[in-house]
Coordinates of C-alpha atoms and ligand atoms in Angstrom, one line a residue:
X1 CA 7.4 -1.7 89.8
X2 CA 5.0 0.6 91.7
X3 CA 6.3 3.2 94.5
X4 CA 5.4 2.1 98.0
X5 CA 4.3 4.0 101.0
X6 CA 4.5 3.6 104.4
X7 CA 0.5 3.4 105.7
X8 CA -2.0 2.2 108.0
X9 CA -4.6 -0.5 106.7
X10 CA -7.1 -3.1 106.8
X11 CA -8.3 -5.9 105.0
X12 CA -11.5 -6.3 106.7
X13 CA -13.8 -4.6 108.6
X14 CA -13.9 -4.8 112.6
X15 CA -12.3 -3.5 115.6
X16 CA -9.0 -1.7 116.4
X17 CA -7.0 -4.6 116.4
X18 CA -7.8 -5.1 112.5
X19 CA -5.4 -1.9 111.6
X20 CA -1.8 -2.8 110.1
X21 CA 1.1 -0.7 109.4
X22 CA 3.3 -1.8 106.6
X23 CA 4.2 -1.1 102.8
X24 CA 1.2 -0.7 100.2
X25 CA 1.5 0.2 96.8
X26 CA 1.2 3.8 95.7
X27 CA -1.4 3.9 92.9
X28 CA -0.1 6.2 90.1
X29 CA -0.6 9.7 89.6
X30 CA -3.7 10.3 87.0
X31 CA -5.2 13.0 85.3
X32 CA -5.9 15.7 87.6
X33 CA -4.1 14.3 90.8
X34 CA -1.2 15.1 92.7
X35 CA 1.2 13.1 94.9
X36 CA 1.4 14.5 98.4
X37 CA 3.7 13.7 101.2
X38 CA 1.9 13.8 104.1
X39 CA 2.7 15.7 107.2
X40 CA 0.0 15.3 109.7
X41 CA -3.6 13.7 109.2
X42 CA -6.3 14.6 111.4
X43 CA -8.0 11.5 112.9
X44 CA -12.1 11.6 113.5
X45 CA -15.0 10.2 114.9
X46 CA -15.8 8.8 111.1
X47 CA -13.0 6.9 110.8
X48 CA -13.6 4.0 113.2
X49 CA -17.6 4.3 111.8
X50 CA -15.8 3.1 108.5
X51 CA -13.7 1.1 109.5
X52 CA -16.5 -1.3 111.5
X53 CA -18.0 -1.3 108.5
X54 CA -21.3 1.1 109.5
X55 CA -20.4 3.6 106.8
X56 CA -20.8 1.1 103.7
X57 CA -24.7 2.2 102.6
X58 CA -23.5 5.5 102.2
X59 CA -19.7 5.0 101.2
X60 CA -18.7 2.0 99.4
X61 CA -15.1 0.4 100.5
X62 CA -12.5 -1.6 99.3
X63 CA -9.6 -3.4 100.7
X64 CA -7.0 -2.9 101.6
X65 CA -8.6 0.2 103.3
X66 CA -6.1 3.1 104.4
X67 CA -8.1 5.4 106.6
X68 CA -8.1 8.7 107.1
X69 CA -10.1 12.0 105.8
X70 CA -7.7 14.7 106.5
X71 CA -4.3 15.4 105.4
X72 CA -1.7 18.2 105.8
X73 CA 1.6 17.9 103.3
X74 CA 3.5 18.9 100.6
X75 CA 2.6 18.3 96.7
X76 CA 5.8 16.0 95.2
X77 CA 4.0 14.9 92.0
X78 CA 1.4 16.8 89.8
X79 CA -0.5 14.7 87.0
X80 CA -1.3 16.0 84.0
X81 CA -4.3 18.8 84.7
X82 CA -3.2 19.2 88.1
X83 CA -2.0 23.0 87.6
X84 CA -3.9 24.5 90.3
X85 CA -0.8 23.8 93.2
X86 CA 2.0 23.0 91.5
X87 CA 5.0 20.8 93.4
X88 CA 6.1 21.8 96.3
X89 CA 2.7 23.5 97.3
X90 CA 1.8 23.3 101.3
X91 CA -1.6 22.3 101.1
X92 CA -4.5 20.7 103.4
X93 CA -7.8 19.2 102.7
X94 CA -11.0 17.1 103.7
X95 CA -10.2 14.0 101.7
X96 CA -14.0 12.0 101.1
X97 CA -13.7 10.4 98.1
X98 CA -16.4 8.1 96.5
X99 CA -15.0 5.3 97.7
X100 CA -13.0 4.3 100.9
X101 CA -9.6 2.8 100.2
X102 CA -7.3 5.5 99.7
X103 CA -7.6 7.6 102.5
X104 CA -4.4 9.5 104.2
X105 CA -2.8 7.9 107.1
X106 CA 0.1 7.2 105.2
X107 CA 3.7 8.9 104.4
X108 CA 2.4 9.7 101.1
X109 CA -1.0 9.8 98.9
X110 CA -2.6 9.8 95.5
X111 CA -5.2 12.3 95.6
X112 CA -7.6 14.4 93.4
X113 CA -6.0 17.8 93.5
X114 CA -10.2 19.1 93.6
X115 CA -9.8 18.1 97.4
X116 CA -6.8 20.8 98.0
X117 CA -6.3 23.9 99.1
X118 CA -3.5 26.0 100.4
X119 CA -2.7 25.4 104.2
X120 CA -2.7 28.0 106.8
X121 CA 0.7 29.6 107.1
X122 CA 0.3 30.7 110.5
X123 CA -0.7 27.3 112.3
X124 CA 1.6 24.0 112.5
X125 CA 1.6 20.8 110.3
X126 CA -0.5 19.5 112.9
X127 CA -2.8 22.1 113.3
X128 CA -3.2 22.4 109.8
X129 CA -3.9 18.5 109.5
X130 CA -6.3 18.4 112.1
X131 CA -8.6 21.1 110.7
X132 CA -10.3 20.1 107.4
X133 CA -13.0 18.0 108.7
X134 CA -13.8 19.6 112.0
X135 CA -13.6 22.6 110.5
X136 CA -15.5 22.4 107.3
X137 CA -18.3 21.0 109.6
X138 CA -19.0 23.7 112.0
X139 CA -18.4 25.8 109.5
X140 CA -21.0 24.4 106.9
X141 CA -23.4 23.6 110.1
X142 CA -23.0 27.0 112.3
X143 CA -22.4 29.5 109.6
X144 CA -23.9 28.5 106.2
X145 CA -26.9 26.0 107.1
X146 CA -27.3 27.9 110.6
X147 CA -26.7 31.5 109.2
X148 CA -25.5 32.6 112.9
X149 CA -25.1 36.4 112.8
X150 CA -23.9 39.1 115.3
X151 CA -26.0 39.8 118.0
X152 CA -27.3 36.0 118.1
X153 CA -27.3 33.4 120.6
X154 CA -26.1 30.0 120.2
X155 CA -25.8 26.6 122.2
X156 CA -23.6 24.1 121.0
X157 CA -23.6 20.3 122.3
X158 CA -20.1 18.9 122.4
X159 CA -18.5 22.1 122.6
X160 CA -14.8 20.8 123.9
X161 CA -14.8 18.4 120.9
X162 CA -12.6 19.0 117.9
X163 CA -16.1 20.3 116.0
X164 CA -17.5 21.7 118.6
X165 CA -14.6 23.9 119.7
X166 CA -14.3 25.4 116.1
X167 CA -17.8 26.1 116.3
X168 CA -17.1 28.1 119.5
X169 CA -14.8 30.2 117.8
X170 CA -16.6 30.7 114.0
X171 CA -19.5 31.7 116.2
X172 CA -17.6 34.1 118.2
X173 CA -16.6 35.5 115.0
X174 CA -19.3 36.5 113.6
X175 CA -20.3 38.3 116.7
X176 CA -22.9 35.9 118.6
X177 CA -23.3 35.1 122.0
X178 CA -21.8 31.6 122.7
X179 CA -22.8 29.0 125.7
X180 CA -20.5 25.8 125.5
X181 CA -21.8 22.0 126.5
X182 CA -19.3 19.8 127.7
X183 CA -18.2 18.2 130.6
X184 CA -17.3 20.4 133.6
X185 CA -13.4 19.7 133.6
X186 CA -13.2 21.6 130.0
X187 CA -15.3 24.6 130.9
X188 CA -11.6 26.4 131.1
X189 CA -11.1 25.1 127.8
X190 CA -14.3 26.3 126.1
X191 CA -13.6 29.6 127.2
X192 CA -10.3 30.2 126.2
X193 CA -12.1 29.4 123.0
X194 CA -14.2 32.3 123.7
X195 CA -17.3 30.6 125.0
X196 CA -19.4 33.3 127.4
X197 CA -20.9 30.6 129.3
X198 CA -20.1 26.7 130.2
X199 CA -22.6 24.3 130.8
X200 CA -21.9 20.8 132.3
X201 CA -24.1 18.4 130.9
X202 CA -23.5 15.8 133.9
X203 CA -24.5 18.9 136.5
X204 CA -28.4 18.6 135.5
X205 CA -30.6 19.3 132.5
X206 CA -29.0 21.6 130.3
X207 CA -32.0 23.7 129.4
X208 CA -32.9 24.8 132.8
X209 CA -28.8 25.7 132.6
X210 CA -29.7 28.2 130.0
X211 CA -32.9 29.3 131.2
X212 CA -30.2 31.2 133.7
X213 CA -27.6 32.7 130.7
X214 CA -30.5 33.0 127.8
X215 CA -34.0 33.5 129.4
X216 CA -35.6 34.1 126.1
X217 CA -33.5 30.8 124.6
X218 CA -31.4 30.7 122.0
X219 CA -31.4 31.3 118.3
X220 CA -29.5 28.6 117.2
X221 CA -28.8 24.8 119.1
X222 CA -25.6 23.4 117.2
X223 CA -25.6 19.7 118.0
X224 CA -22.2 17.2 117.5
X225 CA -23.5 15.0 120.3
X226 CA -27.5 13.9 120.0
X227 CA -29.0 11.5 122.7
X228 CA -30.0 12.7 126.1
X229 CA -27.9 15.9 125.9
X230 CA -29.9 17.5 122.5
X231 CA -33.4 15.9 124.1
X232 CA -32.8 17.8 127.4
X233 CA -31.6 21.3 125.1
X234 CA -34.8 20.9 122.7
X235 CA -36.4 23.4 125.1
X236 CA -33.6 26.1 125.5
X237 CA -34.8 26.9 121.5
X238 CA -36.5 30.2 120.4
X239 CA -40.0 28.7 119.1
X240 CA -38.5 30.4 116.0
X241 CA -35.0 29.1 116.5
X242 CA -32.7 27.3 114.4
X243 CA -31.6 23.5 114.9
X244 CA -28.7 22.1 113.1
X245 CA -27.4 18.6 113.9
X246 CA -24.4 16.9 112.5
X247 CA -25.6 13.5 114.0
X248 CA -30.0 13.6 114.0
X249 CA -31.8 13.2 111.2
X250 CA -34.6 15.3 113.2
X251 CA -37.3 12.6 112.7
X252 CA -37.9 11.7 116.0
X253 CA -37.2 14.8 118.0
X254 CA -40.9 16.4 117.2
X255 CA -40.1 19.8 116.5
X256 CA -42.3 22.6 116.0
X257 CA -43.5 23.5 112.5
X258 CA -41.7 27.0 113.8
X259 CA -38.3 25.6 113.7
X260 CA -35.9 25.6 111.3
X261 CA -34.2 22.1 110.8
X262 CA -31.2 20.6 108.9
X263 CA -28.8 17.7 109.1
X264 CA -25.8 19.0 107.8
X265 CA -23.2 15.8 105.9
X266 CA -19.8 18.2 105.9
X267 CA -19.2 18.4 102.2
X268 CA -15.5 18.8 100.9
X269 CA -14.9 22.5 99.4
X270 CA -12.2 24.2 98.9
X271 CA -13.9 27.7 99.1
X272 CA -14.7 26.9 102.9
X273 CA -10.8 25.8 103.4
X274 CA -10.0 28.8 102.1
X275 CA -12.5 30.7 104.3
X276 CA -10.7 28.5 107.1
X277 CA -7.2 29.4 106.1
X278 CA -8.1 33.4 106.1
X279 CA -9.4 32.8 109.5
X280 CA -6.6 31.2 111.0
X281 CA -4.1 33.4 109.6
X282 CA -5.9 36.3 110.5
X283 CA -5.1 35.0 114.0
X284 CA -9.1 33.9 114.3
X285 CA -8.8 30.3 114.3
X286 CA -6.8 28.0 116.5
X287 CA -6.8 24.5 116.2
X288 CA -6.3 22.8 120.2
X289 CA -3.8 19.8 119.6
X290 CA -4.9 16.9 122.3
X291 CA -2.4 14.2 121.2
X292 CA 0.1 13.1 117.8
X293 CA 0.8 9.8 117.3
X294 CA 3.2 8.6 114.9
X295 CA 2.0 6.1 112.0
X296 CA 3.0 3.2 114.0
X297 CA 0.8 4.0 116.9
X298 CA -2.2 4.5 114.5
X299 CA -4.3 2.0 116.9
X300 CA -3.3 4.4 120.0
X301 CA -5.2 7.4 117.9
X302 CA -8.3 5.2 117.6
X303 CA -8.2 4.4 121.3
X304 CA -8.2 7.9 121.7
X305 CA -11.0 9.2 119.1
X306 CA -13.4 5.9 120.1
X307 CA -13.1 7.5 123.9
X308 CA -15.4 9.9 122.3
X309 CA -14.0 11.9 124.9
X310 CA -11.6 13.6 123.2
X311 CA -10.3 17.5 123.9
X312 CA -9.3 19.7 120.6
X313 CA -8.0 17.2 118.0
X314 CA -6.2 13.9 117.7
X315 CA -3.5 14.0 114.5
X316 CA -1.1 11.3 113.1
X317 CA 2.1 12.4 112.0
X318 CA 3.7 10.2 109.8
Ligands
NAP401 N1 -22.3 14.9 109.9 C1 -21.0 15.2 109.7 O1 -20.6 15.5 108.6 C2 -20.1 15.1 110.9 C3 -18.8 15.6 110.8 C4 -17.9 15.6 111.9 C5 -18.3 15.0 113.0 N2 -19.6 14.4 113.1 C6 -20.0 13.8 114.4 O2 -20.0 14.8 115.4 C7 -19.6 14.2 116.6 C8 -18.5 15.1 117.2 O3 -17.4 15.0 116.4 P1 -16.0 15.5 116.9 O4 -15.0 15.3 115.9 O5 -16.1 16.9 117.5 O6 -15.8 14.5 118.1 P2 -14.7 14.5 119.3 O7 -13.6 15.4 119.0 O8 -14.5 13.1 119.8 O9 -15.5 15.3 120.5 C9 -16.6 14.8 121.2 C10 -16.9 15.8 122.3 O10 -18.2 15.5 122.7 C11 -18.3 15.8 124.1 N3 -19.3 15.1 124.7 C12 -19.4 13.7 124.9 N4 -20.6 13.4 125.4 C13 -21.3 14.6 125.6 C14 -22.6 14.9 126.0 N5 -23.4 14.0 126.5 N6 -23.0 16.2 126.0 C15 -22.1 17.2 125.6 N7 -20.9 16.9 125.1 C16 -20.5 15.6 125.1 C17 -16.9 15.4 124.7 O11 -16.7 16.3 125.8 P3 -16.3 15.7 127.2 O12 -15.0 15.0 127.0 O13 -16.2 17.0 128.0 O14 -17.4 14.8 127.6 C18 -16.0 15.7 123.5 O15 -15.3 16.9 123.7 C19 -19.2 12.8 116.4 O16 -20.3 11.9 116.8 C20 -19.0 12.7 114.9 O17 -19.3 11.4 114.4 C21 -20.4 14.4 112.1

Protein backbone atom coordinates (compact mmCIF):
# COMPACT_ATOMS: atom_id res chain seq x y z
CA UNK A 1 0.00 0.00 0.00
CA UNK A 2 1.30 3.49 -0.69
CA UNK A 3 2.63 5.95 2.28
CA UNK A 4 0.15 8.77 2.90
CA UNK A 5 0.71 12.36 3.73
CA UNK A 6 -1.07 14.79 5.34
CA UNK A 7 -1.73 17.86 2.50
CA UNK A 8 -3.78 20.50 1.19
CA UNK A 9 -5.71 19.79 -2.23
CA UNK A 10 -8.09 20.33 -4.83
CA UNK A 11 -9.92 18.48 -7.32
CA UNK A 12 -11.01 21.37 -9.41
CA UNK A 13 -10.16 24.60 -10.06
CA UNK A 14 -12.00 27.70 -8.40
CA UNK A 15 -11.97 29.73 -5.35
CA UNK A 16 -10.68 29.35 -1.71
CA UNK A 17 -13.36 27.27 -0.62
CA UNK A 18 -12.25 24.43 -3.30
CA UNK A 19 -8.97 23.64 -0.90
CA UNK A 20 -9.16 20.31 1.26
CA UNK A 21 -6.98 18.95 3.93
CA UNK A 22 -6.84 15.28 4.30
CA UNK A 23 -4.71 12.07 3.38
CA UNK A 24 -3.28 11.66 -0.32
CA UNK A 25 -1.03 9.18 -1.43
CA UNK A 26 2.67 9.75 -1.48
CA UNK A 27 3.87 8.90 -4.97
CA UNK A 28 7.16 6.79 -4.67
CA UNK A 29 10.58 7.82 -4.59
CA UNK A 30 12.12 7.59 -8.39
CA UNK A 31 15.30 7.96 -9.83
CA UNK A 32 16.81 11.06 -8.83
CA UNK A 33 14.25 12.20 -6.09
CA UNK A 34 14.19 12.53 -2.57
CA UNK A 35 11.45 12.29 0.16
CA UNK A 36 11.32 15.43 2.19
CA UNK A 37 9.51 16.25 5.30
CA UNK A 38 8.44 19.41 5.11
CA UNK A 39 8.92 22.14 7.70
CA UNK A 40 7.53 25.32 6.44
CA UNK A 41 6.26 26.18 2.72
CA UNK A 42 6.22 29.70 1.64
CA UNK A 43 2.79 30.65 0.21
CA UNK A 44 2.67 33.22 -2.98
CA UNK A 45 0.77 35.28 -5.15
CA UNK A 46 1.04 32.21 -7.91
CA UNK A 47 -0.56 29.89 -6.01
CA UNK A 48 -4.16 31.05 -6.00
CA UNK A 49 -3.31 32.12 -10.04
CA UNK A 50 -3.09 28.22 -10.24
CA UNK A 51 -5.33 27.19 -8.42
CA UNK A 52 -8.33 29.45 -10.42
CA UNK A 53 -7.10 27.78 -13.12
CA UNK A 54 -5.30 31.07 -14.94
CA UNK A 55 -1.89 29.37 -14.91
CA UNK A 56 -2.96 26.31 -17.25
CA UNK A 57 -1.52 27.72 -20.85
CA UNK A 58 1.65 28.01 -19.30
CA UNK A 59 1.64 25.08 -16.68
CA UNK A 60 -0.44 22.14 -17.21
CA UNK A 61 -2.35 20.54 -13.94
CA UNK A 62 -3.71 17.62 -12.76
CA UNK A 63 -5.88 16.61 -9.93
CA UNK A 64 -5.82 16.28 -7.17
CA UNK A 65 -3.68 19.37 -7.09
CA UNK A 66 -1.46 20.04 -3.88
CA UNK A 67 -0.25 23.62 -4.09
CA UNK A 68 2.57 25.13 -3.16
CA UNK A 69 6.08 26.25 -4.73
CA UNK A 70 8.31 26.52 -1.78
CA UNK A 71 9.36 24.18 0.75
CA UNK A 72 11.73 24.12 3.71
CA UNK A 73 12.43 20.39 5.37
CA UNK A 74 14.51 17.64 5.95
CA UNK A 75 15.54 14.83 3.26
CA UNK A 76 14.03 11.26 4.85
CA UNK A 77 14.34 9.20 1.54
CA UNK A 78 16.96 9.47 -1.34
CA UNK A 79 16.20 7.51 -4.69
CA UNK A 80 18.50 5.99 -6.46
CA UNK A 81 20.82 9.02 -8.20
CA UNK A 82 19.85 11.26 -5.57
CA UNK A 83 23.48 11.60 -3.93
CA UNK A 84 23.78 15.20 -4.00
CA UNK A 85 21.98 15.66 -0.19
CA UNK A 86 21.91 12.64 1.32
CA UNK A 87 19.16 11.85 4.33
CA UNK A 88 18.90 13.90 6.81
CA UNK A 89 20.01 17.01 4.67
CA UNK A 90 18.25 20.57 5.70
CA UNK A 91 17.47 21.76 2.55
CA UNK A 92 15.00 24.53 0.79
CA UNK A 93 13.95 25.18 -2.73
CA UNK A 94 11.62 26.80 -5.52
CA UNK A 95 9.64 23.73 -6.35
CA UNK A 96 8.07 24.56 -10.34
CA UNK A 97 7.78 21.47 -11.83
CA UNK A 98 6.34 20.80 -15.30
CA UNK A 99 3.27 20.09 -14.14
CA UNK A 100 1.08 21.18 -11.19
CA UNK A 101 -0.02 18.36 -8.86
CA UNK A 102 2.65 17.76 -6.58
CA UNK A 103 3.45 20.87 -5.07
CA UNK A 104 4.50 21.24 -1.13
CA UNK A 105 1.82 22.18 1.30
CA UNK A 106 1.96 18.90 2.75
CA UNK A 107 3.82 17.07 5.80
CA UNK A 108 5.85 15.37 3.35
CA UNK A 109 6.91 15.43 -0.62
CA UNK A 110 8.23 13.58 -3.53
CA UNK A 111 10.48 15.85 -5.19
CA UNK A 112 13.34 16.01 -7.84
CA UNK A 113 16.37 16.49 -5.78
CA UNK A 114 17.53 19.18 -9.05
CA UNK A 115 15.06 21.54 -7.13
CA UNK A 116 17.29 21.45 -3.70
CA UNK A 117 19.73 23.14 -2.17
CA UNK A 118 21.13 23.49 1.32
CA UNK A 119 18.99 25.86 3.61
CA UNK A 120 20.29 28.84 5.35
CA UNK A 121 21.64 27.91 8.83
CA UNK A 122 21.26 31.12 10.23
CA UNK A 123 17.42 31.89 9.52
CA UNK A 124 14.37 29.72 10.95
CA UNK A 125 12.33 26.90 9.25
CA UNK A 126 10.03 29.60 8.34
CA UNK A 127 12.29 32.01 7.08
CA UNK A 128 13.99 29.49 5.22
CA UNK A 129 10.51 28.24 3.65
CA UNK A 130 9.41 31.55 2.77
CA UNK A 131 12.49 32.55 0.69
CA UNK A 132 12.85 30.40 -2.49
CA UNK A 133 10.42 32.05 -4.68
CA UNK A 134 10.54 35.64 -3.48
CA UNK A 135 13.96 35.42 -3.34
CA UNK A 136 15.03 33.75 -6.57
CA UNK A 137 12.85 36.58 -8.19
CA UNK A 138 14.39 39.71 -7.14
CA UNK A 139 17.29 38.19 -7.33
CA UNK A 140 17.09 36.96 -11.05
CA UNK A 141 15.05 40.42 -11.87
CA UNK A 142 17.22 43.13 -9.79
CA UNK A 143 20.68 41.58 -10.00
CA UNK A 144 21.09 39.32 -13.07
CA UNK A 145 18.50 40.64 -15.73
CA UNK A 146 18.77 44.28 -14.04
CA UNK A 147 22.62 44.07 -13.41
CA UNK A 148 22.12 46.81 -10.48
CA UNK A 149 25.62 47.89 -9.35
CA UNK A 150 27.15 50.16 -6.56
CA UNK A 151 26.68 53.55 -7.03
CA UNK A 152 23.16 53.06 -8.88
CA UNK A 153 19.76 54.08 -8.30
CA UNK A 154 16.83 51.99 -8.16
CA UNK A 155 12.92 52.22 -7.66
CA UNK A 156 11.08 49.29 -6.81
CA UNK A 157 7.10 49.02 -7.01
CA UNK A 158 5.73 46.77 -4.22
CA UNK A 159 8.65 47.27 -2.09
CA UNK A 160 6.84 45.95 1.41
CA UNK A 161 5.93 42.75 -0.44
CA UNK A 162 7.68 39.50 0.18
CA UNK A 163 9.58 40.20 -3.44
CA UNK A 164 9.86 43.46 -3.15
CA UNK A 165 11.34 43.62 0.32
CA UNK A 166 14.20 41.16 -0.85
CA UNK A 167 14.80 43.37 -3.57
CA UNK A 168 15.39 46.19 -1.10
CA UNK A 169 17.99 44.38 0.56
CA UNK A 170 19.94 42.46 -2.69
CA UNK A 171 19.97 46.09 -3.95
CA UNK A 172 21.33 47.48 -0.87
CA UNK A 173 23.91 44.94 -1.19
CA UNK A 174 25.46 45.55 -3.98
CA UNK A 175 25.76 49.14 -2.99
CA UNK A 176 22.87 51.10 -4.88
CA UNK A 177 20.69 53.74 -3.79
CA UNK A 178 17.20 52.35 -2.92
CA UNK A 179 13.64 54.26 -2.94
CA UNK A 180 10.86 51.87 -1.73
CA UNK A 181 6.99 51.97 -3.12
CA UNK A 182 4.41 50.85 -0.94
CA UNK A 183 1.76 52.12 1.04
CA UNK A 184 2.59 54.74 3.64
CA UNK A 185 1.96 52.50 6.87
CA UNK A 186 5.13 50.20 5.80
CA UNK A 187 7.53 53.03 4.98
CA UNK A 188 9.06 51.99 8.66
CA UNK A 189 9.23 48.59 7.31
CA UNK A 190 11.05 49.32 4.02
CA UNK A 191 13.57 51.00 5.83
CA UNK A 192 14.49 48.69 8.34
CA UNK A 193 15.10 46.85 5.08
CA UNK A 194 17.42 49.50 4.27
CA UNK A 195 15.43 51.48 1.83
CA UNK A 196 16.93 55.39 1.74
CA UNK A 197 13.70 56.76 0.74
CA UNK A 198 9.75 55.74 1.00
CA UNK A 199 7.30 56.62 -1.36
CA UNK A 200 3.52 56.15 -0.79
CA UNK A 201 1.83 55.37 -3.84
CA UNK A 202 -1.70 56.57 -2.46
CA UNK A 203 0.04 60.18 -1.49
CA UNK A 204 0.23 61.30 -5.37
CA UNK A 205 2.11 60.24 -8.52
CA UNK A 206 5.05 58.51 -7.71
CA UNK A 207 7.40 60.05 -10.19
CA UNK A 208 7.00 63.51 -9.18
CA UNK A 209 7.88 61.63 -5.58
CA UNK A 210 11.17 60.91 -6.98
CA UNK A 211 11.76 63.85 -8.99
CA UNK A 212 12.52 65.14 -5.10
CA UNK A 213 15.10 61.91 -3.96
CA UNK A 214 16.50 61.25 -7.80
CA UNK A 215 16.28 64.44 -9.88
CA UNK A 216 18.25 62.91 -12.66
CA UNK A 217 15.79 59.54 -12.28
CA UNK A 218 16.76 56.33 -11.66
CA UNK A 219 18.78 53.67 -13.31
CA UNK A 220 16.73 50.91 -12.74
CA UNK A 221 12.51 50.71 -12.04
CA UNK A 222 12.02 47.10 -10.49
CA UNK A 223 8.32 46.42 -10.89
CA UNK A 224 6.14 43.46 -8.70
CA UNK A 225 3.06 45.55 -8.93
CA UNK A 226 2.16 46.99 -12.79
CA UNK A 227 -1.09 48.99 -13.31
CA UNK A 228 -1.34 52.65 -12.35
CA UNK A 229 1.67 52.51 -9.93
CA UNK A 230 4.50 51.37 -12.95
CA UNK A 231 2.35 53.83 -15.50
CA UNK A 232 2.79 56.85 -13.12
CA UNK A 233 6.86 55.59 -12.36
CA UNK A 234 7.55 55.21 -16.36
CA UNK A 235 8.82 58.77 -16.14
CA UNK A 236 11.18 58.64 -12.94
CA UNK A 237 13.48 56.41 -15.67
CA UNK A 238 16.92 57.52 -16.95
CA UNK A 239 16.11 57.73 -20.81
CA UNK A 240 18.92 55.15 -20.63
CA UNK A 241 17.50 53.30 -17.64
CA UNK A 242 16.67 49.84 -17.03
CA UNK A 243 13.06 48.32 -16.64
CA UNK A 244 12.53 44.98 -15.34
CA UNK A 245 8.90 43.71 -14.53
CA UNK A 246 7.97 40.49 -12.99
CA UNK A 247 4.22 41.10 -14.00
CA UNK A 248 4.34 43.42 -17.73
CA UNK A 249 5.08 42.02 -20.71
CA UNK A 250 6.22 45.64 -21.73
CA UNK A 251 3.98 45.74 -24.90
CA UNK A 252 1.87 48.35 -24.06
CA UNK A 253 3.84 50.61 -21.88
CA UNK A 254 5.62 52.44 -25.05
CA UNK A 255 9.06 52.62 -24.02
CA UNK A 256 11.83 54.35 -25.54
CA UNK A 257 14.01 52.51 -28.00
CA UNK A 258 16.73 53.80 -25.13
CA UNK A 259 15.43 51.55 -22.55
CA UNK A 260 16.42 48.45 -21.55
CA UNK A 261 13.39 45.99 -21.13
CA UNK A 262 12.78 42.38 -19.70
CA UNK A 263 10.08 40.33 -18.16
CA UNK A 264 11.74 38.20 -15.94
CA UNK A 265 9.62 34.35 -15.17
CA UNK A 266 11.80 33.44 -11.77
CA UNK A 267 13.47 30.27 -12.92
CA UNK A 268 14.38 27.45 -10.26
CA UNK A 269 18.30 27.32 -9.71
CA UNK A 270 20.09 26.18 -7.26
CA UNK A 271 23.23 28.35 -7.90
CA UNK A 272 20.92 31.48 -6.99
CA UNK A 273 19.72 29.51 -3.66
CA UNK A 274 23.01 29.13 -2.84
CA UNK A 275 23.84 32.79 -3.63
CA UNK A 276 20.73 33.32 -1.25
CA UNK A 277 21.89 31.09 1.46
CA UNK A 278 25.61 32.92 1.53
CA UNK A 279 23.66 36.08 1.87
CA UNK A 280 21.61 35.22 4.61
CA UNK A 281 24.12 33.57 6.59
CA UNK A 282 26.43 36.26 6.13
CA UNK A 283 23.79 38.13 8.17
CA UNK A 284 22.70 40.05 4.63
CA UNK A 285 19.37 38.63 4.10
CA UNK A 286 16.38 38.54 6.37
CA UNK A 287 13.36 37.13 5.48
CA UNK A 288 10.13 39.41 7.49
CA UNK A 289 7.68 36.68 8.69
CA UNK A 290 3.89 38.32 8.34
CA UNK A 291 1.83 35.23 9.46
CA UNK A 292 2.27 30.93 9.82
CA UNK A 293 -0.59 29.03 9.51
CA UNK A 294 -0.72 25.51 10.19
CA UNK A 295 -1.84 22.99 7.28
CA UNK A 296 -5.30 22.99 8.47
CA UNK A 297 -5.77 26.69 8.13
CA UNK A 298 -4.32 26.47 4.53
CA UNK A 299 -7.49 28.56 3.32
CA UNK A 300 -6.64 31.34 6.06
CA UNK A 301 -2.98 31.70 4.09
CA UNK A 302 -4.85 32.29 0.84
CA UNK A 303 -7.12 34.90 2.45
CA UNK A 304 -4.08 36.37 3.43
CA UNK A 305 -1.77 36.26 0.03
CA UNK A 306 -5.21 37.12 -2.19
CA UNK A 307 -5.25 40.49 0.14
CA UNK A 308 -2.48 41.26 -2.11
CA UNK A 309 -1.65 43.32 0.69
CA UNK A 310 0.59 41.29 2.40
CA UNK A 311 3.87 42.53 4.58
CA UNK A 312 7.18 40.22 4.39
CA UNK A 313 5.97 36.63 3.80
CA UNK A 314 3.01 34.30 4.47
CA UNK A 315 4.43 30.49 5.35
CA UNK A 316 2.48 27.18 6.23
CA UNK A 317 3.96 25.14 8.68
CA UNK A 318 2.78 21.75 8.55
N1 LIG B 1 7.13 36.65 -12.79
C1 LIG B 1 7.46 35.98 -11.68
O1 LIG B 1 8.25 35.03 -11.73
C2 LIG B 1 6.89 36.39 -10.35
C3 LIG B 1 7.44 35.83 -9.20
C4 LIG B 1 6.96 36.25 -7.96
C5 LIG B 1 5.93 37.17 -7.88
N2 LIG B 1 5.39 37.66 -9.03
C6 LIG B 1 4.30 38.65 -8.94
O2 LIG B 1 4.83 39.79 -8.29
C7 LIG B 1 3.84 40.40 -7.49
C8 LIG B 1 4.41 40.60 -6.08
O3 LIG B 1 4.62 39.33 -5.51
P1 LIG B 1 4.85 39.22 -3.93
O4 LIG B 1 5.04 37.81 -3.61
O5 LIG B 1 5.87 40.20 -3.49
O6 LIG B 1 3.40 39.70 -3.41
P2 LIG B 1 2.96 40.16 -1.96
O7 LIG B 1 3.89 39.57 -0.94
O8 LIG B 1 1.51 39.91 -1.85
O9 LIG B 1 3.22 41.74 -1.91
C9 LIG B 1 2.47 42.64 -2.61
C10 LIG B 1 2.94 44.01 -2.18
O10 LIG B 1 2.54 44.96 -3.17
C11 LIG B 1 2.26 46.18 -2.49
N3 LIG B 1 1.31 46.92 -3.32
C12 LIG B 1 0.00 46.63 -3.58
N4 LIG B 1 -0.50 47.54 -4.43
C13 LIG B 1 0.53 48.42 -4.70
C14 LIG B 1 0.64 49.57 -5.52
N5 LIG B 1 -0.38 50.01 -6.25
N6 LIG B 1 1.85 50.19 -5.59
C15 LIG B 1 2.91 49.75 -4.87
N7 LIG B 1 2.85 48.67 -4.07
C16 LIG B 1 1.67 48.01 -4.00
C17 LIG B 1 1.66 45.80 -1.17
O11 LIG B 1 2.01 46.82 -0.26
P3 LIG B 1 0.89 47.59 0.61
O12 LIG B 1 0.29 46.54 1.48
O13 LIG B 1 1.71 48.61 1.34
O14 LIG B 1 -0.10 48.17 -0.37
C18 LIG B 1 2.36 44.47 -0.84
O15 LIG B 1 3.39 44.66 0.07
C19 LIG B 1 2.60 39.50 -7.55
O16 LIG B 1 1.68 40.05 -8.46
C20 LIG B 1 3.15 38.19 -8.08
O17 LIG B 1 2.18 37.46 -8.81
C21 LIG B 1 5.85 37.29 -10.26
Amino acid sequence: MAQQTQAAYYTEFGGIGKIQVGPLDLPEVGEGEVRVRVKAAGINPVDYIVREGHFQQVVPNAFPAVPGWDVAGIVEECGHGASRLPEGSEVYGYVRRPVVQHGTFAEHIVVPECYLALRPQRLSWQAAGGLPLAGLTAYQSVIVAGGLKAGETVLILGASGGVGGTAIQLAKNVGATVTAVASGQNADYMKELGADFTIDYKAGPVAEAVQKVAPQGVDLLFDAVSGDTLSQSLSALKPTGRLISVLNDGKALKLPASVHFAHVMAQPSVPGLNHLRELADAGKLAVPIAATFSLADTKKAFEQIESKHTTGKVVIVP
